[in-house]
CSV table of C-alpha atoms in Angstrom, one decimal:
chain,number,residue,atom,x,y,z
A,41,UNK,CA,0.0,0.0,0.0
A,42,UNK,CA,1.2,3.5,-0.9
A,43,UNK,CA,0.5,6.0,1.9
A,44,UNK,CA,0.7,9.8,1.8
A,45,UNK,CA,0.6,11.6,5.1
A,46,UNK,CA,0.0,15.3,4.9
A,47,UNK,CA,1.1,16.9,8.2
A,48,UNK,CA,0.5,20.4,9.3
A,49,UNK,CA,1.6,21.6,12.7
A,50,UNK,CA,3.7,24.7,13.5
A,51,UNK,CA,5.6,23.0,16.4
A,52,UNK,CA,8.0,20.3,15.2
A,53,UNK,CA,7.9,18.5,18.6
A,54,UNK,CA,4.1,18.5,18.9
A,55,UNK,CA,2.0,15.5,19.8
A,56,UNK,CA,0.6,15.8,16.3
A,57,UNK,CA,4.1,15.3,14.9
A,58,UNK,CA,4.5,12.3,17.1
A,59,UNK,CA,1.4,10.8,15.6
A,60,UNK,CA,2.8,11.5,12.1
A,61,UNK,CA,6.1,9.7,13.0
A,62,UNK,CA,4.2,6.9,14.7
A,63,UNK,CA,2.1,6.2,11.6
A,64,UNK,CA,5.1,6.5,9.3
A,65,UNK,CA,7.2,4.1,11.3
A,66,UNK,CA,4.4,1.6,11.9
A,67,UNK,CA,3.2,1.5,8.3
A,68,UNK,CA,6.7,1.1,7.0
A,69,UNK,CA,7.5,-1.7,9.4
A,70,UNK,CA,4.6,-3.5,7.8
A,71,UNK,CA,6.1,-3.1,4.4
A,72,UNK,CA,4.0,-0.2,3.1
A,73,UNK,CA,5.5,2.7,1.2
A,74,UNK,CA,5.0,6.0,3.1
A,75,UNK,CA,5.6,9.5,1.9
A,76,UNK,CA,5.2,12.5,4.2
A,77,UNK,CA,4.3,16.1,3.2
A,78,UNK,CA,5.3,18.1,6.2
A,79,UNK,CA,3.8,21.4,5.1
A,80,UNK,CA,5.3,23.7,7.8
A,81,UNK,CA,8.8,22.1,7.3
A,82,UNK,CA,8.5,22.6,3.6
A,83,UNK,CA,7.3,26.2,3.9
A,84,UNK,CA,4.3,25.3,1.8
A,85,UNK,CA,2.4,28.3,0.3
A,86,UNK,CA,-1.3,27.9,1.2
A,87,UNK,CA,-2.6,30.8,-0.8
A,88,UNK,CA,-4.5,29.9,-4.0
A,89,UNK,CA,-3.8,32.7,-6.4
A,90,UNK,CA,-3.1,33.7,-10.0
A,91,UNK,CA,0.6,32.9,-9.3
A,92,UNK,CA,-0.3,29.2,-9.4
A,93,UNK,CA,-0.6,29.3,-13.2
A,94,UNK,CA,2.0,29.9,-15.8
A,95,UNK,CA,0.2,30.7,-19.0
A,96,UNK,CA,-3.4,31.7,-18.3
A,97,UNK,CA,-6.5,30.7,-20.2
A,98,UNK,CA,-8.1,34.0,-19.3
A,99,UNK,CA,-5.4,36.5,-18.2
A,100,UNK,CA,-8.0,39.2,-17.5
A,101,UNK,CA,-10.3,37.4,-14.9
A,102,UNK,CA,-9.2,34.5,-12.6
A,103,UNK,CA,-11.6,31.7,-12.1
A,104,UNK,CA,-9.4,29.4,-10.1
A,105,UNK,CA,-10.9,26.0,-10.9
A,106,UNK,CA,-11.0,26.8,-14.7
A,107,UNK,CA,-7.4,27.8,-14.7
A,108,UNK,CA,-6.5,24.6,-12.7
A,109,UNK,CA,-8.1,22.5,-15.5
A,110,UNK,CA,-6.3,24.5,-18.2
A,111,UNK,CA,-2.9,24.5,-16.4
A,112,UNK,CA,-3.1,20.7,-15.7
A,113,UNK,CA,-3.9,20.0,-19.4
A,114,UNK,CA,-1.0,22.2,-20.5
A,115,UNK,CA,1.5,21.2,-17.8
A,116,UNK,CA,1.7,24.7,-16.5
A,117,UNK,CA,0.6,24.2,-12.9
A,118,UNK,CA,2.9,25.6,-10.2
A,119,UNK,CA,5.8,23.1,-9.5
A,120,UNK,CA,4.8,22.7,-5.8
A,121,UNK,CA,1.2,21.9,-6.8
A,122,UNK,CA,2.3,19.4,-9.4
A,123,UNK,CA,4.6,17.7,-7.0
A,124,UNK,CA,1.9,17.4,-4.3
A,125,UNK,CA,-0.7,16.2,-6.8
A,126,UNK,CA,1.7,13.5,-8.1
A,127,UNK,CA,2.0,12.2,-4.5
A,128,UNK,CA,-1.7,12.3,-4.1
A,129,UNK,CA,-2.3,10.3,-7.3
A,130,UNK,CA,0.4,7.8,-6.2
A,131,UNK,CA,-1.1,7.0,-2.9
A,132,UNK,CA,-3.7,4.3,-2.0
A,133,UNK,CA,-4.3,5.9,1.4
A,134,UNK,CA,-4.2,9.6,2.3
A,135,UNK,CA,-3.9,10.6,6.0
A,136,UNK,CA,-4.4,14.2,6.9
A,137,UNK,CA,-2.6,14.7,10.2
A,138,UNK,CA,-3.2,18.0,12.0
A,139,UNK,CA,-4.4,19.8,15.1
A,140,UNK,CA,-8.0,21.0,15.0
A,141,UNK,CA,-7.9,24.8,14.8
A,142,UNK,CA,-11.4,26.3,15.0
A,143,UNK,CA,-13.1,22.9,14.5
A,144,UNK,CA,-11.3,22.4,11.1
A,145,UNK,CA,-7.9,22.3,9.5
A,146,UNK,CA,-5.2,24.9,10.0
A,147,UNK,CA,-5.0,27.4,7.1
A,148,UNK,CA,-1.8,25.7,6.1
A,149,UNK,CA,-3.6,22.4,5.4
A,150,UNK,CA,-6.7,24.2,4.0
A,151,UNK,CA,-4.4,25.8,1.4
A,152,UNK,CA,-3.0,22.4,0.4
A,153,UNK,CA,-6.6,21.3,-0.2
A,154,UNK,CA,-7.4,24.6,-2.1
A,155,UNK,CA,-4.4,24.3,-4.4
A,156,UNK,CA,-3.7,20.5,-4.8
A,157,UNK,CA,-7.2,19.1,-5.3
A,158,UNK,CA,-7.0,20.2,-8.9
A,159,UNK,CA,-10.2,20.6,-10.9
A,160,UNK,CA,-10.3,18.4,-13.9
A,161,UNK,CA,-8.2,15.7,-12.1
A,162,UNK,CA,-9.7,15.0,-8.7
A,163,UNK,CA,-13.2,16.3,-9.6
A,164,UNK,CA,-15.0,18.2,-12.3
A,165,UNK,CA,-18.4,18.4,-14.0
A,166,UNK,CA,-20.4,15.4,-12.7
A,167,UNK,CA,-17.3,13.7,-11.4
A,168,UNK,CA,-17.7,13.9,-7.6
A,169,UNK,CA,-18.7,11.8,-4.6
A,170,UNK,CA,-18.7,8.1,-5.8
A,171,UNK,CA,-17.8,9.3,-9.3
A,172,UNK,CA,-15.0,11.5,-8.1
A,173,UNK,CA,-11.5,11.3,-9.6
A,174,UNK,CA,-10.0,9.7,-6.5
A,175,UNK,CA,-12.5,6.8,-6.2
A,176,UNK,CA,-10.9,3.6,-5.2
A,177,UNK,CA,-8.5,5.3,-2.8
A,178,UNK,CA,-9.0,5.7,1.0
A,179,UNK,CA,-8.5,8.6,3.3
A,180,UNK,CA,-8.5,9.2,7.1
A,181,UNK,CA,-8.2,12.2,9.4
A,182,UNK,CA,-5.7,11.9,12.2
A,183,UNK,CA,-6.3,14.8,14.6
A,184,UNK,CA,-5.4,16.3,17.9
A,185,UNK,CA,-8.0,18.4,19.8
A,186,UNK,CA,-8.0,20.4,23.0
A,187,UNK,CA,-11.6,19.4,24.0
A,188,UNK,CA,-12.8,16.2,25.7
A,189,UNK,CA,-14.9,13.6,24.0
A,190,UNK,CA,-18.0,14.2,26.1
A,191,UNK,CA,-18.2,17.8,24.7
A,192,UNK,CA,-18.8,16.1,21.3
A,193,UNK,CA,-21.5,13.7,22.3
A,194,UNK,CA,-24.9,14.1,20.6
A,195,UNK,CA,-26.1,16.1,23.6
A,196,UNK,CA,-22.6,17.7,24.1
A,197,UNK,CA,-21.9,21.4,24.0
A,198,UNK,CA,-20.4,21.3,20.5
A,199,UNK,CA,-22.5,18.4,19.1
A,200,UNK,CA,-20.9,15.4,17.3
A,201,UNK,CA,-17.3,15.9,16.0
A,202,UNK,CA,-18.3,14.3,12.7
A,203,UNK,CA,-20.8,17.1,12.2
A,204,UNK,CA,-18.0,19.7,12.6
A,205,UNK,CA,-15.9,17.7,10.2
A,206,UNK,CA,-18.5,17.4,7.5
A,207,UNK,CA,-17.0,19.9,5.1
A,208,UNK,CA,-13.7,18.1,5.4
A,209,UNK,CA,-14.8,14.5,5.5
A,210,UNK,CA,-17.8,14.7,3.1
A,211,UNK,CA,-17.3,18.0,1.3
A,212,UNK,CA,-13.6,17.5,0.6
A,213,UNK,CA,-12.4,13.9,0.9
A,214,UNK,CA,-15.7,12.2,0.0
A,215,UNK,CA,-16.4,14.7,-2.7
A,216,UNK,CA,-13.2,13.7,-4.6
A,217,UNK,CA,-14.3,10.0,-4.4
A,218,UNK,CA,-12.1,9.0,-1.5
A,219,UNK,CA,-13.5,6.3,0.7
A,220,UNK,CA,-13.3,8.0,4.2
A,221,UNK,CA,-12.4,5.9,7.2
A,222,UNK,CA,-13.5,7.0,10.7
A,223,UNK,CA,-11.2,9.7,12.1
A,224,UNK,CA,-8.6,8.9,14.7
A,225,UNK,CA,-9.0,11.5,17.4
A,226,UNK,CA,-6.5,12.3,20.2
A,227,UNK,CA,-8.6,14.2,22.8
A,228,UNK,CA,-7.6,16.8,25.3
A,229,UNK,CA,-4.0,16.8,24.1
A,230,UNK,CA,-2.6,19.9,25.7
A,231,UNK,CA,-3.7,18.7,29.2
A,232,UNK,CA,-2.8,15.0,29.3
A,233,UNK,CA,0.1,13.2,30.9
A,234,UNK,CA,3.0,11.5,29.1
A,235,UNK,CA,1.5,8.1,30.1
A,236,UNK,CA,-1.8,9.0,28.4
A,237,UNK,CA,0.1,10.1,25.3
A,238,UNK,CA,1.9,6.8,25.1
A,239,UNK,CA,-1.5,5.0,25.3
A,240,UNK,CA,-2.9,7.2,22.5
A,241,UNK,CA,0.1,6.3,20.3
A,242,UNK,CA,-0.4,2.6,21.0
A,243,UNK,CA,-4.1,3.0,20.2
A,244,UNK,CA,-3.1,4.7,16.9
A,245,UNK,CA,-0.9,1.8,16.0
A,246,UNK,CA,-3.8,-0.7,16.6
A,247,UNK,CA,-6.1,1.5,14.6
A,248,UNK,CA,-3.7,1.4,11.7
A,249,UNK,CA,-3.7,-2.4,11.9
A,250,UNK,CA,-7.5,-2.4,11.5
A,251,UNK,CA,-7.9,-0.2,8.4
A,252,UNK,CA,-9.1,-3.1,6.3
A,253,UNK,CA,-11.8,-3.9,8.8
A,254,UNK,CA,-13.3,-0.4,9.3
A,255,UNK,CA,-16.5,0.6,7.6
A,256,UNK,CA,-16.1,3.9,5.7
A,257,UNK,CA,-18.3,6.8,6.5
A,258,UNK,CA,-21.6,7.0,4.5
A,259,UNK,CA,-21.4,9.4,1.6
A,260,UNK,CA,-24.0,10.6,-1.0
A,261,UNK,CA,-24.2,8.5,-4.1
A,262,UNK,CA,-24.9,10.2,-7.4
A,263,UNK,CA,-27.0,7.3,-8.5
A,264,UNK,CA,-29.7,8.6,-6.1
A,265,UNK,CA,-30.0,11.9,-8.1
A,266,UNK,CA,-31.0,12.9,-11.6
A,267,UNK,CA,-28.8,14.6,-14.2
A,268,UNK,CA,-29.7,18.0,-12.7
A,269,UNK,CA,-28.8,16.6,-9.2
A,270,UNK,CA,-32.4,16.5,-8.0
A,271,UNK,CA,-33.3,13.5,-5.8
A,272,UNK,CA,-34.8,10.7,-7.8
A,273,UNK,CA,-38.4,9.8,-6.8
A,274,UNK,CA,-38.6,7.2,-4.2
A,275,UNK,CA,-38.6,3.8,-6.0
B,180,UNK,CA,-22.8,51.0,13.6
B,181,UNK,CA,-19.2,50.1,13.0
B,182,UNK,CA,-18.8,47.4,10.4
B,183,UNK,CA,-15.7,45.3,9.5
B,184,UNK,CA,-15.8,43.4,6.2
B,185,UNK,CA,-13.1,40.8,5.9
B,186,UNK,CA,-12.8,40.0,2.2
B,187,UNK,CA,-10.8,37.2,0.6
B,188,UNK,CA,-10.9,36.5,-3.1
B,189,UNK,CA,-7.9,36.1,-5.4
B,190,UNK,CA,-9.6,37.9,-8.3
B,191,UNK,CA,-10.0,41.7,-7.8
B,192,UNK,CA,-13.0,41.8,-10.3
B,193,UNK,CA,-14.8,38.8,-8.9
B,194,UNK,CA,-18.5,38.9,-8.0
B,195,UNK,CA,-17.4,38.4,-4.4
B,196,UNK,CA,-15.5,41.7,-4.7
B,197,UNK,CA,-18.6,43.3,-6.1
B,198,UNK,CA,-20.6,42.1,-3.1
B,199,UNK,CA,-17.9,43.6,-0.8
B,200,UNK,CA,-18.1,46.9,-2.6
B,201,UNK,CA,-21.9,46.8,-2.6
B,202,UNK,CA,-22.1,46.3,1.1
B,203,UNK,CA,-19.4,49.0,1.8
B,204,UNK,CA,-21.2,51.6,-0.3
B,205,UNK,CA,-24.7,50.8,0.9
B,206,UNK,CA,-23.8,50.7,4.6
B,207,UNK,CA,-21.8,54.0,4.3
B,208,UNK,CA,-24.7,55.6,2.5
B,209,UNK,CA,-26.8,54.8,5.6
B,210,UNK,CA,-24.3,56.6,7.9
B,211,UNK,CA,-22.4,53.5,9.2
B,212,UNK,CA,-18.7,53.4,9.6
B,213,UNK,CA,-17.2,50.6,7.4
B,214,UNK,CA,-13.7,49.3,7.3
B,215,UNK,CA,-12.6,46.6,4.8
B,216,UNK,CA,-9.7,44.1,5.3
B,217,UNK,CA,-9.0,42.9,1.7
B,218,UNK,CA,-6.7,40.0,2.6
B,219,UNK,CA,-5.4,39.3,-0.9
B,220,UNK,CA,-4.8,42.9,-1.7
B,221,UNK,CA,-3.0,43.3,1.7
B,222,UNK,CA,-0.9,40.2,1.0
B,223,UNK,CA,-2.0,38.9,4.4
B,224,UNK,CA,0.0,36.0,5.8
B,225,UNK,CA,-2.4,33.2,6.7
B,226,UNK,CA,0.1,30.9,8.4
B,227,UNK,CA,-0.1,30.6,12.2
B,228,UNK,CA,3.5,30.1,13.4
B,229,UNK,CA,6.1,30.9,16.0
B,230,UNK,CA,6.9,34.0,13.9
B,231,UNK,CA,3.7,35.6,15.3
B,232,UNK,CA,5.3,36.2,18.6
B,233,UNK,CA,8.1,38.4,19.7
B,234,UNK,CA,9.2,37.3,23.1
B,235,UNK,CA,8.0,33.7,23.8
B,236,UNK,CA,6.6,32.4,27.1
B,237,UNK,CA,8.0,29.0,26.1
B,238,UNK,CA,10.7,29.3,23.5
B,239,UNK,CA,11.3,25.5,23.3
B,240,UNK,CA,7.7,24.3,22.5
B,241,UNK,CA,5.0,26.3,20.7
B,242,UNK,CA,1.5,26.0,22.0
B,243,UNK,CA,-0.1,28.6,19.7
B,244,UNK,CA,-3.0,29.6,21.9
B,245,UNK,CA,-0.9,29.9,25.1
B,246,UNK,CA,1.6,32.2,23.2
B,247,UNK,CA,-1.3,34.3,21.9
B,248,UNK,CA,-2.4,35.0,25.5
B,249,UNK,CA,1.1,35.8,26.6
B,250,UNK,CA,1.9,38.0,23.6
B,251,UNK,CA,-1.4,39.9,23.9
B,252,UNK,CA,-0.7,40.6,27.6
B,253,UNK,CA,2.8,41.7,26.9
B,254,UNK,CA,2.0,43.6,23.7
B,255,UNK,CA,4.3,41.4,21.6
B,256,UNK,CA,1.7,40.1,19.1
B,257,UNK,CA,2.8,40.4,15.4
B,258,UNK,CA,1.8,43.9,14.1
B,259,UNK,CA,-0.5,42.6,11.4
B,260,UNK,CA,-2.4,40.4,14.0
B,261,UNK,CA,-2.6,43.4,16.4
B,262,UNK,CA,-4.0,45.7,13.6
B,263,UNK,CA,-6.7,43.1,12.6
B,264,UNK,CA,-7.6,42.4,16.1
B,265,UNK,CA,-8.1,46.2,16.8
B,266,UNK,CA,-10.5,46.4,13.9
B,267,UNK,CA,-12.4,43.3,15.1
B,268,UNK,CA,-12.8,44.8,18.6
B,269,UNK,CA,-13.8,48.1,17.1
B,270,UNK,CA,-16.7,46.7,15.0
B,271,UNK,CA,-20.3,46.0,16.0
B,272,UNK,CA,-20.9,43.9,12.9
B,273,UNK,CA,-18.4,41.5,11.3
B,274,UNK,CA,-19.0,40.4,7.7
B,275,UNK,CA,-16.9,37.6,6.3
B,276,UNK,CA,-17.1,37.9,2.5
B,277,UNK,CA,-15.6,35.1,0.4
B,278,UNK,CA,-16.1,32.4,-2.2
B,279,UNK,CA,-16.9,29.0,-0.8
B,280,UNK,CA,-13.8,26.8,-1.5
B,281,UNK,CA,-14.4,23.1,-0.5
B,282,UNK,CA,-17.5,24.0,1.4
B,283,UNK,CA,-15.6,26.4,3.7
B,284,UNK,CA,-13.4,29.5,3.7
B,285,UNK,CA,-10.4,29.9,1.5
B,286,UNK,CA,-7.1,29.2,3.3
B,287,UNK,CA,-6.4,33.0,3.2
B,288,UNK,CA,-9.5,33.7,5.4
B,289,UNK,CA,-9.0,30.6,7.5
B,290,UNK,CA,-5.6,32.0,8.4
B,291,UNK,CA,-7.1,35.3,9.4
B,292,UNK,CA,-9.3,33.2,11.8
B,293,UNK,CA,-6.4,31.2,13.1
B,294,UNK,CA,-4.2,34.2,13.8
B,295,UNK,CA,-6.6,37.1,14.7
B,296,UNK,CA,-9.1,35.3,16.9
B,297,UNK,CA,-6.7,35.6,19.8
B,298,UNK,CA,-7.0,33.4,22.8
B,299,UNK,CA,-7.4,35.4,26.0
B,300,UNK,CA,-9.2,38.1,24.1
B,301,UNK,CA,-12.0,36.6,22.0
B,302,UNK,CA,-12.2,33.4,24.0
B,303,UNK,CA,-10.4,31.4,26.6
B,304,UNK,CA,-11.1,29.1,29.6
B,305,UNK,CA,-14.9,29.1,30.0
B,306,UNK,CA,-15.4,32.2,27.9
B,307,UNK,CA,-17.0,30.8,24.8
B,308,UNK,CA,-20.4,30.7,23.0
B,309,UNK,CA,-22.7,33.0,24.9
B,310,UNK,CA,-19.9,33.8,27.3
B,311,UNK,CA,-17.4,34.5,24.6
B,312,UNK,CA,-15.3,37.6,24.3
B,313,UNK,CA,-17.1,39.0,21.4
B,314,UNK,CA,-20.6,38.7,23.0
B,315,UNK,CA,-22.8,41.7,22.1
B,316,UNK,CA,-21.5,42.0,18.5
B,317,UNK,CA,-23.0,40.5,15.4
B,318,UNK,CA,-21.6,38.6,12.4
B,319,UNK,CA,-22.7,37.4,9.0
B,320,UNK,CA,-21.3,35.3,6.2
B,321,UNK,CA,-21.6,36.7,2.7
B,322,UNK,CA,-20.6,34.1,0.3
B,323,UNK,CA,-20.6,33.0,-3.4
B,324,UNK,CA,-20.9,29.4,-4.4
B,325,UNK,CA,-20.8,27.4,-7.6
B,326,UNK,CA,-23.7,25.1,-6.7
B,327,UNK,CA,-27.4,25.6,-6.9
B,328,UNK,CA,-29.7,25.9,-3.9
B,329,UNK,CA,-31.6,22.7,-4.6
B,330,UNK,CA,-28.3,20.8,-4.0
B,331,UNK,CA,-28.4,22.1,-0.4
B,332,UNK,CA,-32.0,21.2,0.3
B,333,UNK,CA,-32.5,18.7,3.2
B,334,UNK,CA,-32.8,15.9,0.7
B,335,UNK,CA,-30.2,17.6,-1.7
B,336,UNK,CA,-26.9,15.9,-2.7
B,337,UNK,CA,-24.8,17.9,-0.3
B,338,UNK,CA,-27.4,18.4,2.5
B,339,UNK,CA,-28.1,21.8,4.1
B,340,UNK,CA,-25.5,24.5,3.6
B,341,UNK,CA,-25.8,25.5,7.2
B,342,UNK,CA,-24.6,22.0,8.1
B,343,UNK,CA,-21.5,22.5,5.9
B,344,UNK,CA,-21.0,25.9,7.5
B,345,UNK,CA,-21.2,24.7,11.1
B,346,UNK,CA,-17.5,24.9,11.9
B,347,UNK,CA,-17.5,28.5,10.7
B,348,UNK,CA,-20.9,29.7,12.0
B,349,UNK,CA,-21.0,27.8,15.3
B,350,UNK,CA,-17.5,26.6,15.8
B,351,UNK,CA,-15.9,29.9,15.0
B,352,UNK,CA,-18.2,32.9,15.0
B,353,UNK,CA,-20.7,31.6,17.6
B,354,UNK,CA,-17.9,30.2,19.7
B,355,UNK,CA,-16.4,33.7,20.2
B,356,UNK,CA,-19.8,35.0,21.4
B,357,UNK,CA,-20.9,36.7,18.2
B,358,UNK,CA,-24.6,36.7,17.4
B,359,UNK,CA,-24.6,35.0,13.9
B,360,UNK,CA,-27.2,36.3,11.4
B,361,UNK,CA,-28.3,33.9,8.5
B,362,UNK,CA,-25.7,33.9,5.7
B,363,UNK,CA,-26.3,35.7,2.5
B,364,UNK,CA,-25.6,33.3,-0.3
B,365,UNK,CA,-25.1,34.0,-4.0
B,366,UNK,CA,-25.8,30.7,-5.8
B,367,UNK,CA,-24.4,29.4,-9.0
B,368,UNK,CA,-22.2,32.4,-9.5
B,369,UNK,CA,-19.8,31.2,-12.2
B,370,UNK,CA,-22.8,30.3,-14.5
B,371,UNK,CA,-25.2,33.2,-14.2
B,372,UNK,CA,-26.0,36.2,-16.4
B,373,UNK,CA,-25.2,39.9,-15.7
B,374,UNK,CA,-28.9,40.5,-15.1
B,375,UNK,CA,-29.0,37.8,-12.4
B,376,UNK,CA,-25.9,39.3,-10.8
B,377,UNK,CA,-27.6,42.7,-10.7
B,378,UNK,CA,-30.6,41.1,-9.0
B,379,UNK,CA,-28.4,39.4,-6.4
B,380,UNK,CA,-26.7,42.7,-5.5
B,381,UNK,CA,-30.1,44.3,-5.1
B,382,UNK,CA,-31.2,41.4,-2.9
B,383,UNK,CA,-28.0,41.9,-0.9
B,384,UNK,CA,-28.8,45.6,-0.3
B,385,UNK,CA,-32.3,44.7,0.9
B,386,UNK,CA,-30.8,42.1,3.2
B,387,UNK,CA,-28.5,44.7,4.7
B,388,UNK,CA,-31.5,46.9,5.4
B,389,UNK,CA,-33.1,44.0,7.3
B,390,UNK,CA,-30.3,43.2,9.7
B,391,UNK,CA,-32.2,44.3,12.8
B,392,UNK,CA,-35.2,42.2,11.9
B,393,UNK,CA,-33.3,38.9,11.4
B,394,UNK,CA,-33.3,36.2,14.0
B,395,UNK,CA,-29.8,35.0,14.8
B,396,UNK,CA,-28.9,31.3,14.4
B,397,UNK,CA,-29.4,29.1,17.4
B,398,UNK,CA,-26.3,28.5,19.4
B,399,UNK,CA,-25.4,26.4,22.5
B,400,UNK,CA,-25.7,28.2,25.8
B,401,UNK,CA,-23.3,27.4,28.6
B,402,UNK,CA,-26.0,27.8,31.1
B,403,UNK,CA,-27.3,24.4,29.9
B,404,UNK,CA,-24.1,22.7,31.0
B,405,UNK,CA,-22.3,22.1,34.3
B,406,UNK,CA,-18.8,23.3,35.1
B,407,UNK,CA,-17.3,20.3,33.4
B,408,UNK,CA,-19.4,21.0,30.4
B,409,UNK,CA,-21.7,18.0,30.9
B,410,UNK,CA,-25.3,18.6,30.1
B,411,UNK,CA,-27.4,19.6,33.1
B,412,UNK,CA,-30.1,17.1,34.0
B,413,UNK,CA,-33.5,18.0,32.4
B,414,UNK,CA,-35.2,20.3,34.8
């Protein structure tokens, strides 16, 4: 299995970094190929802009997704985007490894999503959800969070974490066709002991051993909608 | 009323930019004070990192929120963060104006959130939701989106837009205590006529005239939870 871990944390010695290293070592020990995109270490540029395109289809007015399609076809995508996209297309499993900032990904990782999930390759037209360009591959979030799990119970103060993660898990990963495994969540991270951290890393290794036995999250299926994306009548 | 519009679109002539200009002109014509943070034009840096802090509380290990609190207390926050935070504290109404990228904010705007919503000022400890640091102010999303509204119906392919926007509207704006007005959504923007765009801008002006008559979105109330944030028994 080819695994790409995209890691985004501003502190090189963070617990999130330890999770990234744990997954890398554990998966390699099982014979998998693992590549890591450490976005902070690479000084990745998260800003989607006109500078991402060499020769423009429309130099007067930027529609980002249209220029992505044009630049991909013509081989004029920015080199860092091309390099990350190649890793994405190479992998069988994508792990996004990051600390939850404001109930979602840090801007650094959001920018990787904005720039690397290139229109015309990973999605486009009617190619999304189960018809997305990355169908057949799997993905998983691997996150740290300051809150405790009871705050994300159905009656918890924030509501279920999966609801907060919907734009990422469904709107991004699922949208591109990826089969999304349940997230691995390290709770309460800034406040826990070294012993608890050790336990979490052991749990993470066990989780990584179970990937083939986990049911992916439910996603919409385009077969349930007509060509204008209206729900088909109940059959 | 003091209004801060935070705008983030990579194309200066986008419809999103027209919405920003429309709101600015319309609110000023009514006698309100309006300031605009055009993040792309300003070359705003969206990456939360150690570089945001002058003198560090812990130079060996970065915990971003803790350093925010320390730097705010000591006046050593990065100048761009301090300047944006001052505008945020000045305003009575915050409008986030942006194109939906991957069912959420572009990385540029997410980075404004990550860096400017400073711990110890806008939230911290038990100061969140209705006890958040920005309680008493209002906020609203003003967004463009490629999809059509029927795709976001309860039985639509993506589900309700408010569900996709939960981490932004509840997890970010509501979390800081802001009273969140319903979003203004311009649907199907890349595909519509000039006439339709004119109609949307007229609708937006009408919406801005109605702000005092709109019910804010429902948010959690900390009074419904105990000191460990467990739900209080049904009374």
